Amino acid sequence: MPELPEVEVVCLGLAPQVIERQIQKVEWSNKKLRLPVPRANLKQWVEGAQIKKIFRRAKYILLRLDNNAHLIIHLGMTGKLFLVKSSAPRLKHNHLRLFLDTTLEIRFNDTRRFGSIQVVTPQESWQDLFKDLGPEPFGDDFSISYLQKCALNRVQPVKNFLMDSRTVVGIGNIYASEILFCAGVLPSTPSKNLSKVKWKKIVKNSRQVLQKAINAGGTTISDFARSNGESGYFQLDLQVYGRGGKPCQKCSTPITRTVMAGRATYFCPSCQS
DNA sequence: CGAGCAACCTGCATGC
DNA sequence: TGCATGCAGGTTGCTC
């Protein structure tokens, strides 16, 4: 479900509603997520703490608490993090409930359970958890020269290269196809073969596509929901993803669907080379 | 080391 | 209607 734009939209939506509020009570499910639910640390560090900041690194959502602990949530494929009245119907697949007061709660719901919940204690640093992650696409580190260096001698197709969080974070299966379409680059191109001009287009279009998606409130294919439960609208702007066989919006050539590294991949054989 | 792929889960659409 | 199959936005750990 969520790539960088969707995670960013959740953070932006939640922030004004939850900053400075106290988490009075924490409840969790006993279901196994991708990582074990840190029950003891939730009780010790999250319950009773006040939320000071909510922000994103890669596709992780971080809540900084007033005791300097961090609650870190990853949405996996189907995770949702949203604000809801505590009286709202009890959904299947709720895994975490943060009660802000007697009437309002932040809820983490994740059908497929590929998501995760982590607590970083005040003695630990959350940056350590993410030491193997590459740069943010909007950061200065994500540059043409950086990509050229990473791509040296790499035969890996550029689509898989861009989806590797060690290269750059936040770009998942939908936006990888979208970015490469906008950049006019075939997804199967071996990374080492790309020219400086192509890398420049990839950097520019990565930022442009992701920013447009954030502005549109993210992409809702089947189940992405914003923090207020509404869907995003970027799916209306998708140029190639999910459009196999349909005409390219630029040149009318049918969009090709292939599978790369086990993931559906879409491109226009005429606009991309 | 790099690259590909199965595995982790549930639910939905499709086809027989 | 029922059952089998394939597919889905992420990440990781195993294989070659």
XYZ file of C-alpha atoms in Angstrom, chain A residues 46-265:
220
model
C 4.757 4.913 25.265
C 1.965 4.716 27.785
C 1.678 8.001 29.641
C 4.012 9.890 27.313
C 3.201 13.000 25.339
C 3.653 13.160 21.568
C 6.123 15.910 20.676
C 6.646 15.310 16.978
C 5.548 13.022 14.173
C 7.763 12.601 11.143
C 8.884 10.244 8.423
C 12.164 8.548 7.496
C 11.977 6.339 4.413
C 8.612 4.571 4.768
C 8.730 4.589 8.570
C 6.506 6.820 10.715
C 8.216 8.094 13.867
C 6.540 9.566 16.924
C 8.956 11.369 19.214
C 7.747 11.359 22.791
C 8.458 13.785 25.601
C 10.594 11.167 27.368
C 12.794 11.063 24.246
C 11.657 7.576 23.312
C 10.431 6.989 19.748
C 7.536 4.872 18.585
C 8.192 3.673 15.050
C 5.526 2.230 12.803
C 5.906 0.704 9.381
C 2.733 0.195 7.362
C 3.963 -2.719 5.263
C 1.611 -3.385 2.354
C -1.788 -2.907 3.950
C -1.168 -0.913 7.116
C -3.299 2.086 8.074
C -2.627 4.586 10.829
C -5.529 6.858 11.577
C -7.322 8.898 14.156
C -10.715 7.655 15.195
C -13.303 8.031 17.905
C -12.883 5.274 20.437
C -16.525 4.428 19.988
C -15.906 3.594 16.323
C -16.612 -0.017 15.382
C -13.921 -2.468 16.289
C -12.261 -3.505 13.052
C -10.623 -6.794 12.300
C -6.818 -6.501 12.201
C -6.376 -3.695 14.693
C -2.886 -4.154 16.114
C -2.268 -1.009 18.115
C -4.547 1.508 19.815
C -3.148 4.662 21.388
C -5.855 6.271 23.514
C -5.359 10.031 23.613
C -8.284 10.554 25.932
C -11.487 8.745 26.642
C -12.977 9.542 23.244
C -10.121 9.618 20.735
C -7.502 7.129 19.659
C -4.768 6.556 17.070
C -5.269 3.161 15.535
C -2.888 0.942 13.585
C -4.727 -1.580 11.449
C -2.899 -3.985 9.151
C -4.616 -6.846 7.341
C -1.586 -8.665 6.000
C 0.637 -7.957 8.988
C 3.709 -7.024 6.961
C 3.908 -3.866 9.023
C 5.831 -3.431 12.248
C 5.834 -1.628 15.581
C 9.118 -0.687 17.251
C 10.031 1.340 20.307
C 13.398 3.047 20.570
C 14.161 3.845 24.204
C 15.682 7.191 25.251
C 19.048 5.488 25.680
C 19.066 4.284 22.079
C 19.193 6.319 18.877
C 16.616 5.780 16.177
C 19.180 6.675 13.536
C 21.024 3.456 14.340
C 18.005 1.472 13.216
C 18.231 3.089 9.828
C 21.971 3.145 9.268
C 21.735 1.005 6.133
C 19.152 3.217 4.452
C 20.104 5.409 1.521
C 19.287 9.113 1.150
C 15.838 10.681 1.041
C 14.773 11.553 -2.511
C 14.184 15.198 -1.535
C 17.596 15.524 0.106
C 20.738 16.957 -1.458
C 22.482 13.591 -1.036
C 20.241 12.168 -3.728
C 22.255 13.595 -6.597
C 23.358 12.690 -10.093
C 26.933 12.023 -9.006
C 25.754 9.870 -6.092
C 23.625 7.719 -8.394
C 26.397 7.430 -10.964
C 28.728 6.209 -8.252
C 26.212 3.666 -6.917
C 25.449 2.395 -10.400
C 29.080 1.744 -11.360
C 29.408 -1.826 -12.661
C 25.824 -2.602 -11.670
C 23.938 -4.706 -14.190
C 20.787 -4.586 -12.050
C 17.823 -3.114 -13.946
C 17.331 0.525 -13.023
C 13.820 -0.140 -11.712
C 15.068 -2.608 -9.105
C 18.009 -0.316 -8.373
C 15.639 2.561 -7.550
C 13.472 0.335 -5.375
C 16.471 -0.762 -3.294
C 16.350 1.286 -0.088
C 20.145 1.264 0.075
C 20.164 3.343 -3.122
C 17.364 5.727 -2.182
C 14.416 5.333 0.175
C 10.718 5.690 -0.376
C 10.375 4.559 -3.978
C 8.203 1.445 -4.206
C 6.649 -0.512 -7.009
C 4.089 2.037 -8.186
C 6.285 5.107 -8.215
C 9.279 3.280 -9.708
C 7.253 2.634 -12.863
C 5.798 6.145 -12.815
C 9.158 7.871 -12.348
C 10.815 5.919 -15.141
C 7.954 6.692 -17.497
C 8.274 10.406 -16.756
C 12.040 10.195 -17.156
C 11.694 8.338 -20.475
C 13.840 5.430 -19.266
C 13.091 1.729 -19.806
C 12.818 -0.069 -16.448
C 15.005 -2.930 -17.656
C 17.991 -0.719 -18.499
C 21.111 -1.990 -16.695
C 21.954 0.732 -14.194
C 25.574 1.041 -15.329
C 24.443 1.907 -18.856
C 22.574 5.071 -17.937
C 23.970 8.394 -19.108
C 24.343 11.469 -16.944
C 21.408 13.037 -18.775
C 19.185 10.080 -17.884
C 20.238 10.187 -14.237
C 19.433 13.864 -14.189
C 15.948 13.130 -15.471
C 15.534 10.360 -12.914
C 16.481 12.655 -10.019
C 14.204 15.427 -11.226
C 11.245 13.186 -11.950
C 11.605 11.223 -8.718
C 11.102 14.428 -6.789
C 8.400 15.721 -9.078
C 6.318 12.539 -9.125
C 6.596 11.976 -5.370
C 5.744 15.608 -4.603
C 2.715 15.565 -6.889
C 1.535 12.385 -5.208
C 1.909 13.958 -1.768
C -0.051 16.984 -2.947
C -2.804 14.697 -4.244
C -3.037 12.943 -0.888
C -1.345 9.744 -2.034
C -2.445 6.884 -4.240
C -5.421 4.731 -3.272
C -5.499 1.488 -5.270
C -7.646 -0.616 -3.008
C -7.108 0.248 0.582
C -4.796 3.155 1.292
C -6.487 5.560 3.674
C -5.308 8.876 5.006
C -5.265 9.571 8.700
C -8.844 10.839 8.437
C -9.997 7.743 6.550
C -10.319 9.461 3.187
C -8.611 8.115 0.102
C -5.920 9.798 -1.965
C -6.326 10.919 -5.535
C -2.989 10.305 -7.245
C -4.294 7.083 -8.785
C -6.106 9.391 -11.189
C -2.725 10.704 -12.315
C -0.970 7.379 -12.769
C 0.507 7.272 -16.256
C 1.468 3.606 -16.529
C 0.970 1.662 -13.301
C -1.973 -0.711 -13.625
C -2.574 0.376 -17.224
C -1.284 -2.668 -19.116
C -2.752 -2.811 -22.638
C -4.269 0.655 -22.360
C -3.054 3.482 -24.596
C -0.136 5.611 -23.443
C -1.444 9.063 -22.470
C 1.332 10.686 -24.520
C 1.540 8.577 -27.694
C -1.341 6.050 -27.590
C 0.981 3.034 -27.863
C -0.366 0.267 -25.602
C 1.352 0.169 -22.211
C 3.389 -3.008 -21.643
C 3.150 -5.011 -18.433
C 6.076 -7.217 -17.485
C 7.353 -8.796 -14.289
C 10.717 -7.733 -12.866
C 12.130 -9.240 -9.699
C 8.681 -10.676 -9.106
C 6.898 -7.318 -9.280
C 4.483 -5.999 -11.893
C 6.225 -3.423 -14.067
